[in-house]
Coordinates of C-alpha atoms (C1' of nucleotides) in Angstrom, one line a residue:
Chain A
M1 CA 0.5 32.3 -6.6
E2 CA -1.1 32.5 -10.0
F3 CA -4.9 32.4 -10.4
N4 CA -5.3 29.0 -12.0
E5 CA -3.0 27.4 -9.4
A6 CA -5.0 29.0 -6.6
K7 CA -8.2 27.9 -8.1
N8 CA -7.0 24.3 -8.5
K9 CA -5.7 24.3 -5.0
F10 CA -8.9 25.5 -3.6
I11 CA -10.9 22.8 -5.4
Q12 CA -8.6 20.0 -4.3
T13 CA -8.6 21.2 -0.7
W14 CA -12.4 21.6 -0.6
G15 CA -12.7 18.1 -2.1
A16 CA -10.3 16.6 0.6
L17 CA -12.2 18.4 3.4
G18 CA -15.4 17.0 2.0
S19 CA -14.3 13.4 2.0
Q20 CA -13.1 13.7 5.5
W21 CA -16.5 14.6 6.5
G22 CA -18.4 12.0 4.7
I23 CA -19.2 13.8 1.5
N24 CA -17.6 12.3 -1.6
K25 CA -14.7 14.0 -3.1
T26 CA -16.1 14.7 -6.5
M27 CA -19.3 16.1 -5.1
A28 CA -17.3 18.5 -3.0
Q29 CA -15.1 19.5 -5.9
I30 CA -18.0 20.2 -8.1
H31 CA -19.4 22.4 -5.4
A32 CA -16.1 24.2 -5.0
L33 CA -15.9 24.8 -8.7
L34 CA -19.3 26.3 -8.8
M35 CA -18.8 28.4 -5.8
V36 CA -16.0 30.3 -7.4
S37 CA -17.5 30.6 -10.8
P38 CA -19.3 33.9 -11.3
E39 CA -21.4 32.4 -14.0
A40 CA -23.4 29.2 -14.2
V41 CA -21.4 26.3 -15.6
S42 CA -22.4 23.7 -18.1
M43 CA -21.9 20.0 -17.4
E44 CA -19.5 19.8 -20.3
D45 CA -17.3 22.4 -18.6
I46 CA -17.5 20.8 -15.2
M47 CA -16.3 17.5 -16.8
E48 CA -13.6 19.3 -18.6
S49 CA -12.4 21.2 -15.5
L50 CA -12.4 18.3 -13.2
Q51 CA -11.5 15.7 -15.7
I52 CA -14.4 13.4 -14.8
S53 CA -16.8 11.4 -16.7
R54 CA -20.2 12.3 -17.8
G55 CA -21.9 9.9 -15.6
N56 CA -19.9 10.9 -12.6
A57 CA -20.8 14.6 -13.2
S58 CA -24.4 13.8 -13.7
M59 CA -24.8 11.7 -10.5
N60 CA -23.0 14.1 -8.3
L61 CA -24.8 17.1 -9.6
R62 CA -28.0 15.4 -8.9
A63 CA -26.8 14.6 -5.3
L64 CA -25.9 18.3 -4.9
M65 CA -29.3 19.4 -6.1
D66 CA -30.9 16.9 -3.6
W67 CA -29.0 18.5 -0.9
G68 CA -30.4 21.9 -2.1
I69 CA -27.0 23.5 -2.5
V70 CA -26.7 23.6 -6.3
Y71 CA -29.3 24.8 -8.7
K72 CA -30.1 24.1 -12.3
E73 CA -30.4 27.1 -14.6
Y74 CA -31.8 27.4 -18.0
K75 CA -30.5 29.9 -20.4
S76 CA -32.9 31.1 -23.1
G77 CA -31.8 30.0 -26.4
E78 CA -29.6 27.3 -24.9
R79 CA -30.5 23.6 -24.9
R80 CA -27.9 22.7 -22.3
E81 CA -28.4 22.9 -18.6
F82 CA -26.2 25.2 -16.5
F83 CA -25.5 24.9 -12.8
T84 CA -24.8 27.3 -10.0
A85 CA -24.0 26.8 -6.3
E86 CA -25.6 28.4 -3.4
K87 CA -23.1 31.1 -2.6
D88 CA -24.6 32.5 0.6
L89 CA -22.5 30.6 3.2
D90 CA -25.0 31.0 6.0
E91 CA -27.7 29.4 3.8
L92 CA -25.2 26.7 2.7
A93 CA -24.4 25.8 6.4
V94 CA -28.1 25.6 7.2
K95 CA -28.8 23.3 4.3
I96 CA -25.9 21.0 5.0
A97 CA -26.7 20.8 8.7
R98 CA -30.4 20.1 8.1
E99 CA -29.6 17.4 5.5
R100 CA -27.0 15.6 7.7
S101 CA -29.2 15.8 10.7
K102 CA -32.1 14.3 8.8
R103 CA -30.1 11.6 7.2
E104 CA -27.7 10.5 9.9
I105 CA -28.3 12.0 13.3
K106 CA -32.1 11.6 13.5
P107 CA -31.9 7.8 12.7
A108 CA -29.1 7.3 15.2
L109 CA -31.1 9.2 17.9
K110 CA -34.0 6.8 17.2
V111 CA -31.8 3.8 17.9
L112 CA -30.3 5.4 21.0
K113 CA -33.7 6.0 22.4
E114 CA -34.7 2.4 21.7
V115 CA -31.7 0.7 23.2
S116 CA -31.7 3.0 26.2
M117 CA -35.2 1.9 27.1
I118 CA -34.6 -1.8 27.6
E119 CA -35.6 -3.2 30.9
A120 CA -32.3 -3.6 32.7
D121 CA -32.0 -6.4 35.2
T122 CA -29.9 -5.9 38.3
S123 CA -26.6 -6.7 36.8
L124 CA -24.0 -3.9 36.8
E125 CA -23.5 -4.4 33.1
E126 CA -27.1 -3.8 32.1
K127 CA -27.5 -0.9 34.5
H128 CA -24.5 0.7 33.2
F129 CA -25.6 0.2 29.6
V130 CA -28.9 1.9 30.2
A131 CA -27.3 4.8 32.1
Q132 CA -24.7 5.4 29.4
T133 CA -26.9 5.1 26.4
S134 CA -29.5 7.4 28.0
K135 CA -26.8 10.1 28.7
L136 CA -25.7 9.7 25.1
Y137 CA -29.2 10.2 23.8
D138 CA -29.6 13.4 25.8
F139 CA -26.2 14.5 24.6
V140 CA -26.7 13.9 21.0
L141 CA -30.1 15.4 21.1
R142 CA -28.7 18.5 22.6
A143 CA -26.0 18.7 20.0
D144 CA -28.4 18.2 17.2
N145 CA -30.6 21.0 18.5
M146 CA -27.6 23.3 18.9
L147 CA -26.6 22.6 15.4
D148 CA -30.0 23.7 14.2
K149 CA -30.0 26.8 16.3
A150 CA -26.5 27.8 15.6
T151 CA -27.2 27.7 11.8
E152 CA -30.2 29.9 12.3
M153 CA -28.6 32.5 14.4
N154 CA -26.4 34.2 11.9
D155 CA -28.7 37.2 11.3
N156 CA -29.9 37.1 14.9
W157 CA -28.6 39.8 17.3
L158 CA -28.7 37.4 20.3
G159 CA -26.5 35.0 18.4
R160 CA -24.0 37.7 17.4
L161 CA -23.9 38.9 21.0
F162 CA -23.2 35.4 22.2
L163 CA -20.3 35.1 19.8
K164 CA -18.9 38.4 20.9
I165 CA -19.1 37.5 24.5
M166 CA -17.7 34.0 24.0
K167 CA -14.7 35.2 22.0
Chain B
M1 CA -35.6 -5.8 23.3
E2 CA -33.2 -8.0 25.1
F3 CA -29.9 -6.7 26.4
N4 CA -27.5 -8.4 24.0
E5 CA -29.5 -7.3 21.1
A6 CA -29.6 -3.8 22.3
K7 CA -25.9 -3.8 23.0
N8 CA -25.2 -5.1 19.5
K9 CA -27.5 -2.6 17.9
F10 CA -25.9 0.2 19.8
I11 CA -22.4 -0.8 18.6
Q12 CA -23.5 -1.2 15.0
T13 CA -25.3 2.2 15.0
W14 CA -22.4 4.0 16.6
G15 CA -20.0 2.4 14.1
A16 CA -22.2 3.5 11.2
L17 CA -22.4 7.0 12.5
G18 CA -18.6 7.1 12.9
S19 CA -18.0 6.1 9.3
Q20 CA -20.4 8.7 8.0
W21 CA -18.4 11.3 9.9
G22 CA -14.9 10.3 8.7
I23 CA -14.0 7.9 11.6
N24 CA -13.5 4.3 10.6
K25 CA -16.2 1.8 11.5
T26 CA -14.1 -0.4 13.7
M27 CA -12.7 2.5 15.6
A28 CA -16.1 3.8 16.4
Q29 CA -17.3 0.3 17.3
I30 CA -14.5 -0.3 19.7
H31 CA -15.2 3.0 21.3
A32 CA -18.9 2.1 21.6
L33 CA -18.1 -1.2 23.2
L34 CA -15.8 0.3 25.8
M35 CA -18.4 3.1 26.5
V36 CA -20.9 0.7 27.7
S37 CA -18.6 -1.6 29.5
P38 CA -18.5 -0.9 33.2
E39 CA -15.0 -2.6 33.5
A40 CA -11.9 -2.2 31.4
V41 CA -11.8 -4.7 28.6
S42 CA -8.8 -6.8 27.3
M43 CA -7.8 -6.8 23.7
E44 CA -8.8 -10.5 23.5
D45 CA -12.3 -9.7 24.6
I46 CA -12.6 -6.8 22.1
M47 CA -11.6 -9.1 19.3
E48 CA -14.0 -11.7 20.4
S49 CA -16.9 -9.3 20.8
L50 CA -16.5 -7.5 17.5
Q51 CA -15.1 -10.5 15.6
I52 CA -12.0 -8.7 14.4
S53 CA -8.4 -9.6 14.0
R54 CA -5.6 -8.9 16.5
G55 CA -4.0 -6.4 14.1
N56 CA -7.1 -4.5 13.5
A57 CA -7.9 -4.2 17.2
S58 CA -4.3 -3.1 17.9
M59 CA -4.2 -0.4 15.3
N60 CA -7.6 1.0 16.1
L61 CA -6.9 1.0 19.8
R62 CA -3.8 2.9 19.1
A63 CA -5.7 5.5 17.0
L64 CA -8.3 5.9 19.8
M65 CA -5.5 6.4 22.3
D66 CA -3.9 9.0 19.9
W67 CA -7.2 10.9 19.9
G68 CA -7.2 10.8 23.7
I69 CA -10.5 9.1 24.1
V70 CA -9.4 5.6 25.2
Y71 CA -7.0 4.8 28.0
K72 CA -4.8 1.9 28.7
E73 CA -5.2 0.3 32.1
Y74 CA -2.9 -2.0 33.9
K75 CA -4.3 -4.4 36.4
S76 CA -1.9 -5.6 39.1
G77 CA -1.1 -9.3 38.8
E78 CA -2.3 -9.2 35.1
R79 CA 0.1 -9.2 32.2
R80 CA -2.5 -8.2 29.7
E81 CA -3.4 -4.6 29.0
F82 CA -7.0 -3.4 29.5
F83 CA -8.8 -0.5 27.8
T84 CA -11.4 2.0 28.9
A85 CA -13.1 4.7 27.1
E86 CA -13.6 8.3 28.1
K87 CA -17.1 8.2 29.5
D88 CA -17.7 11.9 30.2
L89 CA -19.5 13.0 27.0
D90 CA -18.5 16.7 27.4
E91 CA -14.9 15.7 27.7
L92 CA -15.3 13.3 24.7
A93 CA -16.8 16.0 22.5
V94 CA -14.1 18.5 23.4
K95 CA -11.4 16.0 22.5
I96 CA -13.0 15.0 19.2
A97 CA -13.6 18.6 18.2
R98 CA -10.0 19.6 19.0
E99 CA -8.5 16.6 17.2
R100 CA -10.6 17.2 14.1
S101 CA -10.0 20.8 14.1
K102 CA -6.3 20.3 14.4
R103 CA -6.1 17.6 11.7
E104 CA -8.6 18.8 9.1
I105 CA -9.9 22.3 9.6
K106 CA -6.7 24.2 10.5
P107 CA -4.9 22.9 7.4
A108 CA -7.8 23.8 5.2
L109 CA -7.9 27.2 6.7
K110 CA -4.3 27.7 5.8
V111 CA -5.0 27.0 2.2
L112 CA -8.1 29.2 2.1
K113 CA -6.0 32.0 3.4
E114 CA -3.3 31.5 0.9
V115 CA -5.6 31.2 -2.2
S116 CA -7.7 34.2 -1.1
M117 CA -4.6 36.4 -1.0
I118 CA -3.6 36.1 -4.6
E119 CA -3.5 39.3 -6.6
A120 CA -6.6 39.4 -8.6
D121 CA -6.5 41.1 -12.0
T122 CA -9.5 43.0 -13.3
S123 CA -11.4 40.0 -14.6
L124 CA -14.7 39.2 -13.1
E125 CA -13.6 35.6 -12.6
E126 CA -10.6 36.5 -10.5
K127 CA -12.3 39.2 -8.5
H128 CA -15.1 36.7 -7.7
F129 CA -12.7 34.1 -6.7
V130 CA -10.9 36.3 -4.2
A131 CA -14.2 37.6 -2.8
Q132 CA -15.6 34.1 -2.4
T133 CA -12.6 32.4 -0.9
S134 CA -12.2 35.3 1.6
K135 CA -15.7 34.9 2.7
L136 CA -15.2 31.2 3.0
Y137 CA -12.1 31.8 5.1
D138 CA -14.0 34.0 7.5
F139 CA -16.8 31.7 7.7
V140 CA -14.8 28.5 8.4
L141 CA -12.7 30.4 10.9
R142 CA -15.8 31.5 12.7
A143 CA -17.3 28.0 12.7
D144 CA -14.0 26.5 14.0
N145 CA -14.0 29.0 16.8
M146 CA -17.5 28.3 17.6
L147 CA -16.9 24.6 17.8
D148 CA -14.1 25.3 20.3
K149 CA -16.3 27.5 22.4
A150 CA -19.3 25.4 22.2
T151 CA -17.4 22.4 23.5
E152 CA -16.1 24.4 26.4
M153 CA -19.4 25.8 27.4
N154 CA -21.0 22.8 29.0
D155 CA -20.3 23.6 32.5
N156 CA -20.6 27.3 31.8
W157 CA -23.6 29.3 33.0
L158 CA -23.7 31.6 30.1
G159 CA -23.7 28.7 27.7
R160 CA -26.6 27.1 29.5
L161 CA -28.4 30.4 29.5
F162 CA -27.8 30.7 25.8
L163 CA -29.2 27.3 25.1
K164 CA -32.3 28.0 27.3
I165 CA -33.0 31.2 25.5
M166 CA -32.4 29.7 22.0
K167 CA -34.7 26.8 22.6
Chain C
dT1 C1' -42.5 12.0 -36.5
dT2 C1' -37.8 12.0 -36.9
dA3 C1' -33.5 13.5 -35.7
dA4 C1' -30.2 16.0 -33.1
dA5 C1' -28.6 17.5 -28.6
dC6 C1' -28.2 16.6 -24.4
dT7 C1' -28.9 13.9 -19.6
dT8 C1' -29.5 9.9 -16.8
dT9 C1' -28.8 5.1 -15.5
dC10 C1' -26.4 1.2 -14.0
dA11 C1' -23.4 -2.9 -14.6
dA12 C1' -18.6 -3.4 -14.7
dA13 C1' -14.0 -1.7 -13.7
dA14 C1' -10.9 1.0 -11.0
dA15 C1' -9.4 3.2 -7.0
dT16 C1' -9.4 3.5 -2.2
dA17 C1' -9.8 2.1 2.4
dA18 C1' -9.8 -1.3 5.9
dA19 C1' -8.8 -6.0 7.7
dT20 C1' -6.0 -10.0 8.1
dG21 C1' -2.5 -12.8 10.1
dA22 C1' 2.1 -14.2 10.5
dA23 C1' 6.4 -12.6 11.9
dA24 C1' 8.9 -9.4 14.6
dG25 C1' 9.1 -6.9 18.9
dA26 C1' 8.3 -6.2 23.8
dT27 C1' 8.1 -7.5 28.5
dA28 C1' 7.7 -10.2 32.4
dT29 C1' 8.7 -14.8 34.7
dT30 C1' 11.4 -18.8 35.9
Chain D
dA1 C1' 19.4 -16.4 29.4
dA2 C1' 15.8 -18.9 27.9
dT3 C1' 10.8 -19.2 27.7
dA4 C1' 6.1 -17.8 27.9
dT5 C1' 2.7 -14.2 27.3
dC6 C1' 1.2 -10.6 25.1
dT7 C1' 1.4 -6.4 21.5
dT8 C1' 2.7 -4.1 17.2
dT9 C1' 3.9 -3.9 12.4
dC10 C1' 3.2 -4.2 7.7
dA11 C1' 2.9 -6.7 3.1
dT12 C1' -1.0 -9.0 1.3
dT13 C1' -5.8 -9.8 0.8
dT14 C1' -10.6 -8.4 1.1
dA15 C1' -14.3 -5.2 1.2
dT16 C1' -16.2 -0.9 0.1
dT17 C1' -16.7 3.1 -2.5
dT18 C1' -16.3 5.7 -6.5
dT19 C1' -15.8 6.2 -11.4
dT20 C1' -16.5 5.0 -16.1
dG21 C1' -18.8 4.7 -20.4
dA22 C1' -22.0 2.9 -23.4
dA23 C1' -26.9 2.3 -23.8
dA24 C1' -31.4 4.0 -22.8
dG25 C1' -34.0 8.0 -21.9
dT26 C1' -35.5 13.0 -22.6
dT27 C1' -36.4 17.1 -24.6
dT28 C1' -36.5 20.4 -28.3
dA29 C1' -36.9 21.8 -33.0
dA30 C1' -37.6 21.2 -37.8

DNA sequence: TTAAACTTTCAAAAATAAATGAAAGATATT
DNA sequence: AATATCTTTCATTTATTTTTGAAAGTTTAA
């Protein structure tokens, strides 16, 4: 496979993966492009590479910066802004996990807690509802914590040990 | 909060969470409804509860059964089909993880491997591309394995120990 | 202060994904 | 074998999400 073909394939694949996980395609593609660029890239070049409009590029770059996984860079003597991606994958995973937890899981947990705390009457239906949503609350809470911990454990000997044992 | 309000809120929230994670809203809502129903539910009742069409109900139930997290049930003397959800959350998590890994992560891994194996010339750009996609391949592979292992470790003493220590 | 170079915003358009519902397909019952 | 009950399919419609691009907004420099 030739380099440009490979690069393109990578960007497309990363974009598709993103959209399956609730991140929009262009956002993931921009991120992919930046990840494999050794140098910071201008907005103009991003638009050109991905064949997207100025507005689209601008909005998605902003979103990526909000997530903390893309940085603006200023080059002296240049008026334009350049962009680079977080390239440390452990750091990337931590930031994505934190962001999604904050935006999606935490609010869902709040609702789960609320609805699991209603006063159930004696009916089977209501008792079952409370039992099931309570379990779900515990479960999601546990998963959320694990996500946090797992992302932190990359440079942690106990984590590595755990991985070794579990493999 | 009153029971019906709580039930509705739960279904809506679970649906929204689903769509943020690449599972369509109705599919997640049907699953939510079945999770909190102590008894198996007919298609008619699902349509009525969620205010959706017959076709929609049918297709999403099929998808849920393909994922292995909803089961058909036949009641003797009844012509209609009834549906129940997998209620064991550990089992549920395992099945979802397996399915998404199979459908999305494995194919992405294949591409990552491919593109990271191109012959890079001496240019910085190509060398960086190979280095970065190789790292990504290792990382995603590791994460995918961890997902597998994590879902299996619920009734596993070592896993529990790990959780305890890491908390 | 003005102009040039660049970025952001957002209403409208386009693309994509999901839902509908009527017809076709099953399956059981008489 | 005809009928009744229920489910699935899929072309069309509807809803949602994403993208565009032109106008407004910024920043820098002369």
